[in-house]
mmCIF file of C-alpha atoms in Angstrom:
data_model
loop_
_atom_site.group_PDB
_atom_site.id
_atom_site.type_symbol
_atom_site.label_atom_id
_atom_site.label_comp_id
_atom_site.label_asym_id
_atom_site.label_seq_id
_atom_site.Cartn_x
_atom_site.Cartn_y
_atom_site.Cartn_z
ATOM 1 C CA UNK A 1 77.703 32.313 30.360
ATOM 2 C CA UNK A 2 80.099 30.091 28.459
ATOM 3 C CA UNK A 3 78.433 26.896 29.690
ATOM 4 C CA UNK A 4 75.027 28.108 28.686
ATOM 5 C CA UNK A 5 76.268 29.027 25.200
ATOM 6 C CA UNK A 6 78.174 25.793 24.642
ATOM 7 C CA UNK A 7 75.120 23.707 25.530
ATOM 8 C CA UNK A 8 72.927 25.935 23.172
ATOM 9 C CA UNK A 9 75.470 25.617 20.362
ATOM 10 C CA UNK A 10 75.967 21.866 20.967
ATOM 11 C CA UNK A 11 72.284 21.236 20.796
ATOM 12 C CA UNK A 12 71.868 23.075 17.605
ATOM 13 C CA UNK A 13 75.036 21.422 15.984
ATOM 14 C CA UNK A 14 73.807 17.877 17.184
ATOM 15 C CA UNK A 15 70.457 18.479 15.560
ATOM 16 C CA UNK A 16 72.132 19.497 12.362
ATOM 17 C CA UNK A 17 74.220 16.327 12.405
ATOM 18 C CA UNK A 18 71.032 14.327 12.819
ATOM 19 C CA UNK A 19 69.621 16.326 9.925
ATOM 20 C CA UNK A 20 72.619 15.588 7.594
ATOM 21 C CA UNK A 21 73.488 11.954 8.771
ATOM 22 C CA UNK A 22 70.582 10.354 10.550
ATOM 23 C CA UNK A 23 71.164 7.624 13.050
ATOM 24 C CA UNK A 24 74.725 6.109 13.101
ATOM 25 C CA UNK A 25 74.466 3.115 10.732
ATOM 26 C CA UNK A 26 77.041 0.986 12.831
ATOM 27 C CA UNK A 27 78.011 0.780 16.534
ATOM 28 C CA UNK A 28 75.059 2.957 17.447
ATOM 29 C CA UNK A 29 75.523 3.687 21.415
ATOM 30 C CA UNK A 30 71.686 3.427 21.986
ATOM 31 C CA UNK A 31 71.775 -0.162 20.515
ATOM 32 C CA UNK A 32 74.763 -0.859 22.660
ATOM 33 C CA UNK A 33 72.837 0.369 25.811
ATOM 34 C CA UNK A 34 70.068 -1.988 24.735
ATOM 35 C CA UNK A 35 72.187 -5.009 24.596
ATOM 36 C CA UNK A 36 73.780 -4.116 27.897
ATOM 37 C CA UNK A 37 70.215 -3.589 29.481
ATOM 38 C CA UNK A 38 69.132 -7.004 28.032
ATOM 39 C CA UNK A 39 72.175 -8.704 29.506
ATOM 40 C CA UNK A 40 71.639 -7.167 32.902
ATOM 41 C CA UNK A 41 67.903 -8.132 32.671
ATOM 42 C CA UNK A 42 68.971 -11.736 32.514
ATOM 43 C CA UNK A 43 70.467 -11.405 36.054
ATOM 44 C CA UNK A 44 68.070 -8.963 37.682
ATOM 45 C CA UNK A 45 64.732 -10.215 36.377
ATOM 46 C CA UNK A 46 62.075 -10.992 38.977
ATOM 47 C CA UNK A 47 58.246 -10.549 38.696
ATOM 48 C CA UNK A 48 58.540 -7.864 41.286
ATOM 49 C CA UNK A 49 58.309 -4.077 41.393
ATOM 50 C CA UNK A 50 61.415 -3.805 43.635
ATOM 51 C CA UNK A 51 63.664 -5.744 41.206
ATOM 52 C CA UNK A 52 62.424 -3.460 38.389
ATOM 53 C CA UNK A 53 63.173 -0.398 40.405
ATOM 54 C CA UNK A 54 66.770 -1.617 40.884
ATOM 55 C CA UNK A 55 67.191 -2.325 37.259
ATOM 56 C CA UNK A 56 66.081 1.007 36.144
ATOM 57 C CA UNK A 57 68.203 2.790 38.909
ATOM 58 C CA UNK A 58 71.390 0.944 37.825
ATOM 59 C CA UNK A 59 70.966 1.586 34.170
ATOM 60 C CA UNK A 60 69.729 5.138 34.110
ATOM 61 C CA UNK A 61 72.022 6.096 37.054
ATOM 62 C CA UNK A 62 75.039 4.746 35.339
ATOM 63 C CA UNK A 63 74.195 6.481 32.083
ATOM 64 C CA UNK A 64 73.692 9.785 33.788
ATOM 65 C CA UNK A 65 77.024 9.419 35.475
ATOM 66 C CA UNK A 66 78.739 8.837 32.165
ATOM 67 C CA UNK A 67 77.021 12.092 30.974
ATOM 68 C CA UNK A 68 78.353 13.876 33.992
ATOM 69 C CA UNK A 69 81.921 12.668 33.375
ATOM 70 C CA UNK A 70 81.627 13.645 29.763
ATOM 71 C CA UNK A 71 80.154 17.164 30.580
ATOM 72 C CA UNK A 72 82.993 17.770 33.248
ATOM 73 C CA UNK A 73 85.546 16.651 30.710
ATOM 74 C CA UNK A 74 84.367 19.083 28.203
ATOM 75 C CA UNK A 75 84.519 22.087 30.645
ATOM 76 C CA UNK A 76 87.691 20.816 32.608
ATOM 77 C CA UNK A 77 90.111 23.633 33.608
ATOM 78 C CA UNK A 78 93.242 24.131 31.603
ATOM 79 C CA UNK A 79 93.689 25.705 28.196
ATOM 80 C CA UNK A 80 92.065 28.904 27.270
ATOM 81 C CA UNK A 81 88.281 29.677 27.394
ATOM 82 C CA UNK A 82 87.724 29.193 23.710
ATOM 83 C CA UNK A 83 89.278 25.738 23.832
ATOM 84 C CA UNK A 84 86.974 24.801 26.648
ATOM 85 C CA UNK A 85 84.048 26.110 24.916
ATOM 86 C CA UNK A 86 84.733 24.249 21.640
ATOM 87 C CA UNK A 87 85.369 21.022 23.657
ATOM 88 C CA UNK A 88 82.145 21.347 25.587
ATOM 89 C CA UNK A 89 80.048 22.283 22.611
ATOM 90 C CA UNK A 90 81.501 19.337 20.521
ATOM 91 C CA UNK A 91 80.733 16.865 23.300
ATOM 92 C CA UNK A 92 77.237 18.202 23.609
ATOM 93 C CA UNK A 93 76.728 18.047 19.840
ATOM 94 C CA UNK A 94 77.994 14.442 19.648
ATOM 95 C CA UNK A 95 75.584 13.400 22.630
ATOM 96 C CA UNK A 96 72.684 15.169 20.972
ATOM 97 C CA UNK A 97 73.397 13.387 17.628
ATOM 98 C CA UNK A 98 73.626 10.035 19.427
ATOM 99 C CA UNK A 99 70.217 10.341 21.101
ATOM 100 C CA UNK A 100 68.138 12.072 18.472
ATOM 101 C CA UNK A 101 65.976 9.970 16.011
ATOM 102 C CA UNK A 102 63.924 12.415 14.176
ATOM 103 C CA UNK A 103 65.653 12.305 10.804
ATOM 104 C CA UNK A 104 65.332 8.391 10.613
ATOM 105 C CA UNK A 105 61.869 8.627 11.707
ATOM 106 C CA UNK A 106 60.886 11.091 8.992
ATOM 107 C CA UNK A 107 62.850 9.019 6.324
ATOM 108 C CA UNK A 108 61.050 5.992 7.320
ATOM 109 C CA UNK A 109 57.704 7.679 7.106
ATOM 110 C CA UNK A 110 58.482 8.860 3.569
ATOM 111 C CA UNK A 111 59.669 5.436 2.516
ATOM 112 C CA UNK A 112 56.416 3.873 3.782
ATOM 113 C CA UNK A 113 54.320 6.457 1.900
ATOM 114 C CA UNK A 114 56.346 5.785 -1.228
ATOM 115 C CA UNK A 115 55.583 1.976 -1.024
ATOM 116 C CA UNK A 116 52.004 2.492 -0.205
ATOM 117 C CA UNK A 117 51.501 4.786 -3.182
ATOM 118 C CA UNK A 118 52.664 2.193 -5.593
ATOM 119 C CA UNK A 119 50.662 -0.544 -3.904
ATOM 120 C CA UNK A 120 53.729 -2.340 -2.249
ATOM 121 C CA UNK A 121 51.863 -3.388 0.880
ATOM 122 C CA UNK A 122 54.301 -6.034 1.718
ATOM 123 C CA UNK A 123 57.177 -3.650 1.477
ATOM 124 C CA UNK A 124 55.380 -1.227 3.767
ATOM 125 C CA UNK A 125 54.649 -3.978 6.221
ATOM 126 C CA UNK A 126 58.429 -4.762 6.319
ATOM 127 C CA UNK A 127 59.044 -1.154 7.312
ATOM 128 C CA UNK A 128 56.489 -1.034 10.058
ATOM 129 C CA UNK A 129 58.480 -2.696 12.954
ATOM 130 C CA UNK A 130 61.031 0.121 12.758
ATOM 131 C CA UNK A 131 58.215 2.521 13.569
ATOM 132 C CA UNK A 132 56.121 0.650 16.126
ATOM 133 C CA UNK A 133 55.381 -2.694 17.778
ATOM 134 C CA UNK A 134 52.154 -3.545 15.863
ATOM 135 C CA UNK A 135 51.620 -6.685 13.953
ATOM 136 C CA UNK A 136 51.972 -5.616 10.213
ATOM 137 C CA UNK A 137 50.609 -8.794 8.860
ATOM 138 C CA UNK A 138 47.098 -8.029 9.943
ATOM 139 C CA UNK A 139 47.123 -4.408 8.433
ATOM 140 C CA UNK A 140 46.008 -3.322 5.110
ATOM 141 C CA UNK A 141 47.241 -0.118 3.337
ATOM 142 C CA UNK A 142 44.948 2.188 5.374
ATOM 143 C CA UNK A 143 45.793 0.478 8.692
ATOM 144 C CA UNK A 144 49.624 0.885 7.859
ATOM 145 C CA UNK A 145 49.045 4.531 7.071
ATOM 146 C CA UNK A 146 47.292 5.135 10.430
ATOM 147 C CA UNK A 147 49.937 3.147 12.373
ATOM 148 C CA UNK A 148 52.675 5.163 10.661
ATOM 149 C CA UNK A 149 50.890 8.500 11.509
ATOM 150 C CA UNK A 150 50.491 7.590 15.088
ATOM 151 C CA UNK A 151 53.886 6.413 15.514
ATOM 152 C CA UNK A 152 55.342 9.634 13.835
ATOM 153 C CA UNK A 153 53.195 11.729 16.184
ATOM 154 C CA UNK A 154 54.362 9.995 19.370
ATOM 155 C CA UNK A 155 57.900 9.631 18.269
ATOM 156 C CA UNK A 156 58.350 13.194 17.239
ATOM 157 C CA UNK A 157 58.010 13.866 20.856
ATOM 158 C CA UNK A 158 59.927 11.001 22.179
ATOM 159 C CA UNK A 159 62.803 10.850 19.646
ATOM 160 C CA UNK A 160 63.436 14.618 19.127
ATOM 161 C CA UNK A 161 61.581 16.933 21.377
ATOM 162 C CA UNK A 162 62.100 15.172 24.701
ATOM 163 C CA UNK A 163 65.800 14.685 24.289
ATOM 164 C CA UNK A 164 66.365 18.400 23.323
ATOM 165 C CA UNK A 165 64.175 19.547 26.237
ATOM 166 C CA UNK A 166 66.378 17.490 28.642
ATOM 167 C CA UNK A 167 69.549 18.587 27.026
ATOM 168 C CA UNK A 168 68.551 22.090 27.568
ATOM 169 C CA UNK A 169 67.679 21.514 31.153
ATOM 170 C CA UNK A 170 70.649 19.252 32.088
ATOM 171 C CA UNK A 171 73.071 19.236 29.292
ATOM 172 C CA UNK A 172 74.783 15.990 28.330
ATOM 173 C CA UNK A 173 73.577 14.053 31.535
ATOM 174 C CA UNK A 174 70.011 15.039 30.519
ATOM 175 C CA UNK A 175 70.472 13.866 26.937
ATOM 176 C CA UNK A 176 71.935 10.494 27.883
ATOM 177 C CA UNK A 177 69.756 9.926 30.808
ATOM 178 C CA UNK A 178 66.507 10.572 28.915
ATOM 179 C CA UNK A 179 67.491 8.280 26.170
ATOM 180 C CA UNK A 180 68.132 5.581 28.772
ATOM 181 C CA UNK A 181 64.691 6.129 30.387
ATOM 182 C CA UNK A 182 63.008 6.011 26.910
ATOM 183 C CA UNK A 183 64.898 2.897 25.804
ATOM 184 C CA UNK A 184 64.075 1.056 28.860
ATOM 185 C CA UNK A 185 60.479 1.878 28.508
ATOM 186 C CA UNK A 186 60.515 0.506 24.992
ATOM 187 C CA UNK A 187 62.164 -2.723 26.221
ATOM 188 C CA UNK A 188 60.295 -3.554 29.347
ATOM 189 C CA UNK A 189 57.651 -0.948 29.948
ATOM 190 C CA UNK A 190 54.631 -3.306 29.018
ATOM 191 C CA UNK A 191 51.632 -4.517 30.810
ATOM 192 C CA UNK A 192 51.937 -8.043 29.711
ATOM 193 C CA UNK A 193 52.448 -10.996 32.210
ATOM 194 C CA UNK A 194 56.308 -10.811 32.197
ATOM 195 C CA UNK A 195 56.672 -6.997 32.613
ATOM 196 C CA UNK A 196 53.621 -6.017 34.577
ATOM 197 C CA UNK A 197 55.749 -5.552 37.663
ATOM 198 C CA UNK A 198 59.137 -5.688 36.564
ATOM 199 C CA UNK A 199 58.684 -3.017 33.954
ATOM 200 C CA UNK A 200 56.499 -0.801 36.092
ATOM 201 C CA UNK A 201 59.418 1.477 37.074
ATOM 202 C CA UNK A 202 60.465 1.849 33.504
ATOM 203 C CA UNK A 203 56.957 2.864 32.345
ATOM 204 C CA UNK A 204 56.324 5.312 35.211
ATOM 205 C CA UNK A 205 59.812 7.076 34.860
ATOM 206 C CA UNK A 206 59.296 7.374 31.094
ATOM 207 C CA UNK A 207 55.756 8.943 31.828
ATOM 208 C CA UNK A 208 57.350 11.536 34.151
ATOM 209 C CA UNK A 209 60.285 12.295 31.786
ATOM 210 C CA UNK A 210 57.974 13.007 28.995
ATOM 211 C CA UNK A 211 55.259 15.128 30.769
ATOM 212 C CA UNK A 212 56.822 18.592 29.705
ATOM 213 C CA UNK A 213 58.258 17.544 26.331
ATOM 214 C CA UNK A 214 54.939 16.117 25.131
ATOM 215 C CA UNK A 215 53.077 19.248 25.834
ATOM 216 C CA UNK A 216 55.800 21.200 24.133
ATOM 217 C CA UNK A 217 55.408 18.850 21.136
ATOM 218 C CA UNK A 218 51.609 19.292 21.194
ATOM 219 C CA UNK A 219 51.937 23.139 21.358
ATOM 220 C CA UNK A 220 54.486 23.212 18.390
ATOM 221 C CA UNK A 221 52.309 20.816 16.377
ATOM 222 C CA UNK A 222 49.279 23.047 16.897
ATOM 223 C CA UNK A 223 51.215 26.311 16.193
ATOM 224 C CA UNK A 224 52.778 24.760 12.845
ATOM 225 C CA UNK A 225 49.506 23.054 11.665
ATOM 226 C CA UNK A 226 49.127 25.480 8.813
ATOM 227 C CA UNK A 227 52.314 24.002 7.238
ATOM 228 C CA UNK A 228 50.446 20.762 6.758
ATOM 229 C CA UNK A 229 47.234 22.525 5.666
ATOM 230 C CA UNK A 230 45.762 22.264 9.074
ATOM 231 C CA UNK A 231 44.274 24.612 11.689
ATOM 232 C CA UNK A 232 45.847 25.425 15.099
ATOM 233 C CA UNK A 233 42.339 25.731 16.596
ATOM 234 C CA UNK A 234 41.447 22.371 15.324
ATOM 235 C CA UNK A 235 44.598 20.865 16.757
ATOM 236 C CA UNK A 236 44.123 22.603 20.163
ATOM 237 C CA UNK A 237 40.477 21.370 20.316
ATOM 238 C CA UNK A 238 41.328 17.722 19.717
ATOM 239 C CA UNK A 239 44.064 18.081 22.406
ATOM 240 C CA UNK A 240 41.799 19.398 25.137
ATOM 241 C CA UNK A 241 39.022 17.020 24.206
ATOM 242 C CA UNK A 242 40.739 13.790 23.377
ATOM 243 C CA UNK A 243 44.188 13.470 25.029
ATOM 244 C CA UNK A 244 42.811 12.278 28.319
ATOM 245 C CA UNK A 245 41.150 9.477 26.644
ATOM 246 C CA UNK A 246 44.454 7.861 25.681
ATOM 247 C CA UNK A 247 46.106 5.273 28.077
ATOM 248 C CA UNK A 248 49.290 7.094 28.001
ATOM 249 C CA UNK A 249 49.348 10.524 29.458
ATOM 250 C CA UNK A 250 51.836 11.737 26.898
ATOM 251 C CA UNK A 251 51.135 9.868 23.630
ATOM 252 C CA UNK A 252 47.475 10.968 24.012
ATOM 253 C CA UNK A 253 48.807 14.660 23.805
ATOM 254 C CA UNK A 254 51.030 14.013 20.733
ATOM 255 C CA UNK A 255 48.562 11.983 18.785
ATOM 256 C CA UNK A 256 45.565 14.047 19.399
ATOM 257 C CA UNK A 257 47.327 17.372 18.472
ATOM 258 C CA UNK A 258 48.555 15.713 15.270
ATOM 259 C CA UNK A 259 45.050 14.333 14.556
ATOM 260 C CA UNK A 260 43.569 17.780 14.908
ATOM 261 C CA UNK A 261 46.290 19.413 12.926
ATOM 262 C CA UNK A 262 45.741 17.115 10.147
ATOM 263 C CA UNK A 263 41.947 16.948 10.268
ATOM 264 C CA UNK A 264 41.848 13.088 10.620
ATOM 265 C CA UNK A 265 40.740 10.655 13.131
ATOM 266 C CA UNK A 266 43.328 8.407 14.963
ATOM 267 C CA UNK A 267 42.852 5.512 17.292
ATOM 268 C CA UNK A 268 40.551 2.508 17.317
ATOM 269 C CA UNK A 269 41.210 -1.218 16.998
ATOM 270 C CA UNK A 270 44.943 -1.733 17.525
ATOM 271 C CA UNK A 271 46.577 -5.072 16.974
ATOM 272 C CA UNK A 272 49.916 -5.887 18.680
ATOM 273 C CA UNK A 273 51.734 -9.163 18.653
ATOM 274 C CA UNK A 274 50.809 -9.603 22.317
ATOM 275 C CA UNK A 275 47.158 -8.891 21.712
ATOM 276 C CA UNK A 276 44.499 -6.340 20.704
ATOM 277 C CA UNK A 277 43.748 -3.055 22.345
ATOM 278 C CA UNK A 278 40.764 -0.955 21.522
ATOM 279 C CA UNK A 279 42.092 2.692 21.530
ATOM 280 C CA UNK A 280 39.883 5.636 21.880
ATOM 281 C CA UNK A 281 39.296 7.770 18.847
ATOM 282 C CA UNK A 282 41.292 11.136 18.606
ATOM 283 C CA UNK A 283 40.331 13.917 16.466
ATOM 284 C CA UNK A 284 37.783 14.472 13.729
ATOM 285 C CA UNK A 285 37.561 13.504 10.122
ATOM 286 C CA UNK A 286 38.293 10.482 8.028
ATOM 287 C CA UNK A 287 40.839 7.861 8.762
ATOM 288 C CA UNK A 288 44.360 8.595 7.522
ATOM 289 C CA UNK A 289 45.459 7.833 3.956
ATOM 290 C CA UNK A 290 48.870 7.923 2.380
ATOM 291 C CA UNK A 291 48.599 11.678 1.587
ATOM 292 C CA UNK A 292 48.051 12.319 5.335
ATOM 293 C CA UNK A 293 51.028 10.259 6.040
ATOM 294 C CA UNK A 294 53.137 12.623 3.885
ATOM 295 C CA UNK A 295 51.483 15.572 5.668
ATOM 296 C CA UNK A 296 52.349 14.069 9.167
ATOM 297 C CA UNK A 297 55.954 13.676 8.095
ATOM 298 C CA UNK A 298 56.156 17.400 6.866
ATOM 299 C CA UNK A 299 54.700 18.581 10.126
ATOM 300 C CA UNK A 300 56.887 16.364 12.158
ATOM 301 C CA UNK A 301 59.969 17.858 10.551
ATOM 302 C CA UNK A 302 58.791 21.318 11.140
ATOM 303 C CA UNK A 303 58.089 20.562 14.845
ATOM 304 C CA UNK A 304 61.566 19.092 15.155
ATOM 305 C CA UNK A 305 63.279 22.259 13.825
ATOM 306 C CA UNK A 306 61.214 24.363 16.194
ATOM 307 C CA UNK A 307 62.053 22.289 19.106
ATOM 308 C CA UNK A 308 65.788 22.561 18.416
ATOM 309 C CA UNK A 309 65.455 26.415 18.322
ATOM 310 C CA UNK A 310 63.418 26.317 21.490
ATOM 311 C CA UNK A 311 65.892 24.127 23.344
ATOM 312 C CA UNK A 312 68.721 26.361 22.430
ATOM 313 C CA UNK A 313 66.860 29.345 23.734
ATOM 314 C CA UNK A 314 65.896 27.602 26.884
ATOM 315 C CA UNK A 315 69.473 26.489 27.430
ATOM 316 C CA UNK A 316 70.580 30.139 27.334
ATOM 317 C CA UNK A 317 67.860 31.052 29.634
ATOM 318 C CA UNK A 318 68.954 28.359 32.135
#
């Protein structure tokens, strides 16, 4: 009972820390993990799937092991039950705060909307790389708004819902392990010449890790659509009809549910630095504008809060 309660309390406290503080401004552990992964890649890289599998296993396995040690330290015998509970909840809260990115995501979305509203397209372009990997120089104001909405939809799932789900399932090892998986996918999970084989394991592992969280995110987006002036039925309709068109089995769910909730169309020509992709269209209605970006941020924040409550309840159930 105490472990379940300490996990649930820790998840809620960690979410509250993210609400109040956002990402750590210095010495961010995720950035440190990324640096370590890049250093290891310089030694393990081979244009083969087997090399990528080993790279993924070492980094994710090592991170999960750190989580196991931390969780056991928090619940170690000695002292009274109250002290063990506080220690376990505090460590879970710290791990949760470390891996969440929802507040920074929403803050960046609001800043981009502010700049677009006053016609500061160059300023909005400067913000885009913190949201996604598209080439900002080729995007006008509407293109930037669309890129931001799509990124907010996908990252609401990746940066908040998914870590909370894995925290509820597996505690601190789940929190840290998921963030390792997602970070590696962002670093090497591409289909370009360098990473087509080496990054295969990272991309597939991330797909599996996000199957449940993306669908929870879609369900919460649909349920909370009225908070952004949308319709749950329209969100579910777009999800059922359009999610399967997307090349990602999970991003398609998050983006189509958001498009339906906001009554807009996402997708189409998408320009990255490595080339152009023609994405399928998701949802019905006009292309997103600045007002829709603000609605997306508002809906994202609501989904994140609902996900924290759901995760805490699930932790108690498990």
